[in-house]
Coordinates of C-alpha atoms in Angstrom, one line a residue:
M1 CA -11.6 20.1 1.9
R2 CA -8.7 18.2 0.5
A3 CA -5.2 19.7 0.4
V4 CA -3.4 20.0 -2.9
F5 CA 0.1 18.6 -3.2
Q6 CA 2.8 18.4 -5.9
W7 CA 4.2 14.8 -5.4
S8 CA 7.7 14.7 -6.7
L9 CA 8.6 11.3 -8.3
A10 CA 11.7 10.0 -10.0
G11 CA 11.0 11.7 -13.3
R12 CA 8.0 13.9 -12.9
T13 CA 5.6 15.6 -10.5
L14 CA 2.0 14.5 -10.0
E15 CA -0.6 16.9 -8.8
L16 CA -2.6 15.4 -6.0
G17 CA -5.9 16.8 -4.6
K18 CA -7.7 18.3 -7.5
R19 CA -8.6 14.9 -8.8
T20 CA -8.4 11.5 -7.1
L21 CA -5.7 9.3 -8.7
I22 CA -6.4 5.6 -9.1
M23 CA -3.6 3.1 -8.5
G24 CA -4.3 -0.2 -10.2
I25 CA -2.9 -3.4 -8.6
V26 CA -0.9 -6.0 -10.5
N27 CA 0.1 -8.9 -8.3
V28 CA 2.8 -11.0 -9.9
T29 CA 2.4 -13.6 -7.2
P30 CA 1.0 -17.2 -6.7
D31 CA -0.5 -16.5 -3.4
S32 CA -2.0 -13.0 -3.0
F33 CA -5.3 -13.1 -1.1
S34 CA -7.5 -11.9 -3.9
D35 CA -5.9 -12.7 -7.2
G36 CA -2.9 -14.8 -6.4
G37 CA -1.8 -16.9 -9.4
L38 CA -3.8 -15.1 -12.0
Y39 CA -0.9 -13.0 -13.2
I40 CA 2.2 -14.9 -12.1
D41 CA 3.0 -15.4 -15.8
S42 CA 4.7 -12.1 -16.9
E43 CA 2.8 -11.9 -20.2
K44 CA -0.5 -12.1 -18.4
A45 CA 0.7 -9.5 -15.8
I46 CA 1.7 -7.2 -18.6
A47 CA -1.6 -7.6 -20.4
H48 CA -3.4 -6.9 -17.1
A49 CA -1.4 -3.8 -16.5
L50 CA -2.2 -2.4 -19.9
H51 CA -5.9 -3.3 -19.4
L52 CA -5.9 -1.3 -16.1
L53 CA -4.3 1.7 -17.8
D54 CA -6.9 1.5 -20.5
E55 CA -9.6 1.5 -17.8
G56 CA -8.2 4.7 -16.4
A57 CA -5.5 3.8 -13.9
D58 CA -3.2 6.7 -13.2
I59 CA -0.5 4.5 -11.5
I60 CA 0.2 0.8 -11.8
D61 CA 1.4 -0.8 -8.6
V62 CA 3.5 -4.0 -9.4
G63 CA 4.2 -6.4 -6.6
G64 CA 6.1 -9.7 -6.5
E65 CA 5.5 -10.8 -2.9
S66 CA 2.3 -11.3 -1.0
T67 CA 1.8 -9.8 2.4
R68 CA -1.5 -11.5 3.0
P69 CA -2.5 -12.5 6.5
G70 CA -0.2 -15.2 7.8
A71 CA 2.5 -14.6 5.2
S72 CA 6.1 -14.8 6.3
V73 CA 8.4 -11.9 5.5
I74 CA 12.1 -11.2 5.9
A75 CA 13.8 -8.3 7.6
T76 CA 17.5 -7.5 7.6
S77 CA 19.3 -7.6 10.9
T78 CA 20.1 -3.9 10.6
A79 CA 16.5 -3.1 9.9
V80 CA 15.6 -5.0 13.1
E81 CA 18.0 -2.7 15.1
G82 CA 16.3 0.4 13.8
R83 CA 12.7 -0.8 14.0
A84 CA 10.3 1.3 16.1
E85 CA 9.4 -0.1 19.5
E86 CA 6.1 -1.9 19.4
S87 CA 3.5 -2.3 22.1
T88 CA 4.7 -5.7 23.3
S89 CA 8.0 -7.6 23.2
A90 CA 6.3 -10.4 21.3
E91 CA 6.0 -8.1 18.3
K92 CA 9.8 -7.4 18.0
I93 CA 11.6 -9.0 15.1
A94 CA 14.2 -11.5 16.3
P95 CA 16.0 -13.0 13.3
D96 CA 18.1 -15.4 15.5
S97 CA 15.1 -16.8 17.3
S98 CA 13.0 -19.8 16.4
R99 CA 10.0 -17.6 15.7
G100 CA 11.9 -15.1 13.6
P101 CA 10.8 -14.1 10.1
K102 CA 11.4 -16.6 7.3
I103 CA 12.3 -15.8 3.7
A104 CA 9.0 -15.9 1.9
V105 CA 10.3 -14.6 -1.4
S106 CA 14.0 -13.9 -2.1
A107 CA 15.0 -10.6 -3.6
E108 CA 16.2 -12.5 -6.7
E109 CA 12.8 -14.2 -7.2
E110 CA 10.9 -11.0 -6.5
M111 CA 13.0 -9.2 -9.2
R112 CA 12.5 -12.2 -11.6
R113 CA 8.8 -11.7 -11.2
V114 CA 8.4 -7.9 -11.4
L115 CA 11.2 -6.5 -13.6
P116 CA 10.0 -8.0 -16.9
V117 CA 6.5 -6.5 -16.2
I118 CA 7.9 -3.1 -15.4
T119 CA 10.3 -3.1 -18.4
E120 CA 7.7 -4.2 -20.9
V121 CA 4.9 -1.9 -19.7
K122 CA 7.3 1.1 -19.9
K123 CA 8.3 0.0 -23.4
L124 CA 4.7 -0.2 -24.5
R125 CA 3.4 2.8 -22.5
P126 CA 6.3 5.1 -21.9
N127 CA 4.2 7.7 -20.1
A128 CA 2.8 5.1 -17.6
V129 CA 3.5 5.8 -13.9
I130 CA 4.7 2.6 -12.2
S131 CA 5.1 1.9 -8.5
I132 CA 7.0 -1.1 -7.1
D133 CA 5.4 -2.7 -4.1
T134 CA 8.4 -3.9 -2.1
Y135 CA 10.1 -3.6 1.2
K136 CA 13.6 -4.7 -0.1
S137 CA 16.0 -1.9 -1.1
N138 CA 17.8 -3.9 -3.8
V139 CA 14.4 -4.7 -5.4
A140 CA 13.5 -1.1 -5.2
R141 CA 16.8 0.0 -6.9
A142 CA 16.3 -2.5 -9.7
A143 CA 12.7 -1.5 -10.3
I144 CA 13.5 2.2 -10.4
A145 CA 16.3 1.4 -12.9
A146 CA 13.7 -0.5 -15.0
G147 CA 11.3 2.5 -15.1
A148 CA 9.3 2.6 -11.9
E149 CA 9.0 6.0 -10.2
I150 CA 7.5 5.1 -6.8
V151 CA 8.5 2.7 -4.1
N152 CA 5.4 1.5 -2.1
D153 CA 6.8 0.0 1.1
V154 CA 4.3 -1.8 3.3
S155 CA 6.8 -1.7 6.2
G156 CA 7.1 2.1 6.3
L157 CA 10.8 1.7 5.4
R158 CA 11.4 -0.3 8.6
W159 CA 12.2 -3.8 7.5
D160 CA 15.3 -3.0 5.4
S161 CA 17.6 -0.5 7.0
Q162 CA 18.9 0.5 3.6
M163 CA 15.5 1.4 2.1
G164 CA 15.5 5.0 3.2
K165 CA 19.0 5.6 1.9
A166 CA 18.0 4.0 -1.4
I167 CA 15.0 6.2 -1.8
A168 CA 16.9 9.3 -1.0
E169 CA 19.6 8.4 -3.6
L170 CA 17.1 7.4 -6.2
K171 CA 15.0 10.6 -5.7
C172 CA 11.9 8.6 -6.4
G173 CA 8.4 8.9 -4.8
A174 CA 7.7 6.8 -1.7
V175 CA 4.6 5.5 0.0
L176 CA 5.0 4.8 3.7
M177 CA 2.4 2.4 4.9
H178 CA 1.4 1.7 8.5
M179 CA 1.4 -1.9 9.6
R180 CA 1.0 -3.4 13.1
G181 CA 3.4 -6.3 13.6
R182 CA 4.1 -8.7 10.7
P183 CA 1.5 -10.7 8.7
E184 CA 2.3 -13.9 10.6
E185 CA 1.6 -12.1 13.9
W186 CA -1.7 -10.4 13.1
R187 CA -4.0 -13.0 14.6
T188 CA -2.2 -12.7 18.0
L189 CA -1.6 -9.0 18.3
P190 CA -3.0 -7.3 21.4
P191 CA -5.8 -4.7 20.7
P192 CA -4.6 -1.1 20.4
G193 CA -5.9 1.6 22.5
D194 CA -7.0 4.2 19.9
I195 CA -6.1 2.8 16.5
V196 CA -6.3 6.2 14.8
L197 CA -4.0 7.9 17.3
Q198 CA -1.6 4.9 17.0
V199 CA -1.5 5.1 13.2
K200 CA -1.0 8.9 13.3
R201 CA 1.8 8.7 15.9
E202 CA 3.7 5.9 14.3
L203 CA 3.4 7.3 10.7
R204 CA 4.7 10.6 12.0
D205 CA 7.6 8.8 13.7
W206 CA 8.4 6.8 10.6
L207 CA 8.1 9.9 8.4
E208 CA 10.6 11.8 10.5
A209 CA 13.0 8.8 10.4
A210 CA 12.8 8.8 6.6
V211 CA 13.5 12.5 6.5
V212 CA 16.5 12.1 8.8
V213 CA 18.2 9.7 6.3
G214 CA 17.6 12.0 3.4
V215 CA 14.2 11.4 2.0
R216 CA 12.6 14.7 1.1
R217 CA 9.1 15.3 2.4
E218 CA 7.8 16.2 -1.1
K219 CA 8.6 12.7 -2.1
I220 CA 6.4 11.0 0.5
A221 CA 2.8 9.9 0.6
L222 CA 1.3 8.1 3.6
D223 CA -1.0 5.0 3.8
P224 CA -2.7 4.0 7.1
G225 CA -2.7 0.4 6.0
F226 CA -6.2 -0.8 6.2
G227 CA -6.2 -4.5 7.1
F228 CA -2.5 -4.6 7.9
G229 CA -2.5 -5.8 11.5
K230 CA -5.9 -4.3 12.1
N231 CA -9.0 -6.4 12.6
F232 CA -12.7 -5.8 11.8
E233 CA -13.3 -3.6 14.8
Q234 CA -10.3 -1.4 14.1
N235 CA -10.6 -0.8 10.3
Y236 CA -14.0 1.0 10.5
P237 CA -13.0 3.5 13.1
L238 CA -9.9 4.2 11.0
L239 CA -12.1 4.7 8.0
A240 CA -14.6 6.9 9.8
R241 CA -11.9 9.1 11.2
F242 CA -9.7 9.1 8.1
Q243 CA -9.8 12.9 7.9
E244 CA -7.8 13.2 11.0
L245 CA -4.7 11.9 9.1
Q246 CA -4.7 15.1 7.1
S247 CA -3.0 16.7 10.1
L248 CA 0.2 14.8 9.0
G249 CA 0.5 17.3 6.2
L250 CA 1.2 14.9 3.4
P251 CA -0.7 13.2 0.6
L252 CA -2.8 10.2 1.7
L253 CA -3.2 6.9 -0.1
A254 CA -6.0 4.4 0.9
G255 CA -6.2 0.8 0.0
T256 CA -9.4 -1.1 1.0
S257 CA -9.8 -3.1 -2.2
R258 CA -11.4 -6.5 -1.5
K259 CA -10.2 -6.5 2.1
S260 CA -11.7 -9.0 4.6
F261 CA -13.3 -6.3 6.7
I262 CA -15.4 -5.4 3.7
G263 CA -16.3 -9.1 3.2
R264 CA -17.2 -9.5 6.9
M265 CA -19.7 -6.6 6.7
L266 CA -21.3 -8.1 3.5
K267 CA -21.6 -11.7 4.9
R268 CA -24.7 -13.7 4.1
D269 CA -25.7 -17.0 5.8
E270 CA -22.9 -16.5 8.3
K271 CA -20.3 -16.6 5.5
D272 CA -18.1 -13.6 4.6
A273 CA -18.5 -12.3 1.1
A274 CA -15.8 -13.7 -1.2
P275 CA -13.1 -11.2 -2.5
A276 CA -14.8 -11.1 -5.9
D277 CA -18.2 -10.2 -4.3
R278 CA -16.8 -7.2 -2.4
L279 CA -16.9 -4.6 -5.2
Y280 CA -20.0 -2.6 -4.2
G281 CA -19.0 -2.5 -0.5
N282 CA -15.5 -1.4 -1.4
L283 CA -16.8 1.4 -3.6
A284 CA -18.7 2.7 -0.6
A285 CA -15.6 2.6 1.4
Q286 CA -13.5 4.3 -1.3
T287 CA -16.1 7.0 -1.8
A288 CA -16.1 7.8 1.9
L289 CA -12.3 7.9 2.0
I290 CA -12.2 10.3 -1.0
L291 CA -14.7 12.6 0.7
K292 CA -12.5 12.4 3.9
G293 CA -9.3 13.4 2.1
A294 CA -7.8 10.5 0.2
H295 CA -5.6 11.6 -2.7
I296 CA -5.0 8.2 -4.2
V297 CA -7.1 5.0 -4.1
R298 CA -5.4 1.7 -4.6
T299 CA -7.7 -0.9 -6.2
H300 CA -8.1 -4.1 -8.1
D301 CA -11.2 -2.8 -9.8
V302 CA -10.0 0.3 -11.7
K303 CA -13.0 1.1 -14.0
A304 CA -15.5 1.1 -11.1
A305 CA -13.1 3.1 -8.9
V306 CA -12.6 5.7 -11.7
D307 CA -16.4 6.2 -12.0
A308 CA -16.9 6.4 -8.2
A309 CA -14.0 8.9 -7.9
R310 CA -15.4 11.2 -10.5
V311 CA -18.6 11.5 -8.6
A312 CA -16.9 11.9 -5.2
D313 CA -14.5 14.5 -6.7
T314 CA -17.5 16.5 -8.0
I315 CA -19.0 16.5 -4.5
L316 CA -15.7 17.7 -3.1
A317 CA -15.5 20.5 -5.6
E318 CA -18.8 21.9 -4.4
H319 CA -17.5 22.4 -0.8

């Protein structure tokens, strides 16, 4: 069974659980792992967003910075002070050290990329639900002012100490995603003990930290962060035991679209399947996740996900 929630956003409430919602991805970036560069031009990004809405997307997730494996990210010094303790000291953010995070994309550049897309999509489709994929509070504020209603933060509100306060003040929806380490550290992270228990424990901690700074629980959805600091051997147990995350008591978002752990499973002649060749494997993963309790599926391939979700939802309804 899948719990039903009323997800409170900036300007409306979405019912989650009776039907799986599809979040379509619009990367306004030159370097995202799957579609980097395809939609860096704002006109192409706008057209793509409208196309995804026509295919049945319930939410459009607009991002202006890639967090692909190996990418550098920036964290504010105050965010560093409040960052949850990781399993090794090597995983701590140290902005004054030689290995500290570099500025991959400035807030100004990120806003230059995403704000025209959000503004124009809302102009052309006033009822569209838009999410901003960012970990920077000033980008989040600008995006909500432009018409977005959800902040999708891959850092779980940890990399910018002002993000929780911003979301509380904006009264928008928020997605807290789990990530181990930072993208530039992923290849060197030590293996976790039990990945599912770690994800549950840390998401619970980060959720409570958000509530302490004023973010209301009914504003929050959780994402276990498939592929984010998790390797091939860790993603499949997380997928197989996804239903255990329902104990956190909040809506669940799942994003497996075109991820490398899908490509590895589909390899032929010792070569991983390319991102464009991972659709069918991804649909299998998405269907399993819906049957295990996912409320929202984040995907590049909206039309296929819509069809798969309709079948999975029908199966759920028979339980």
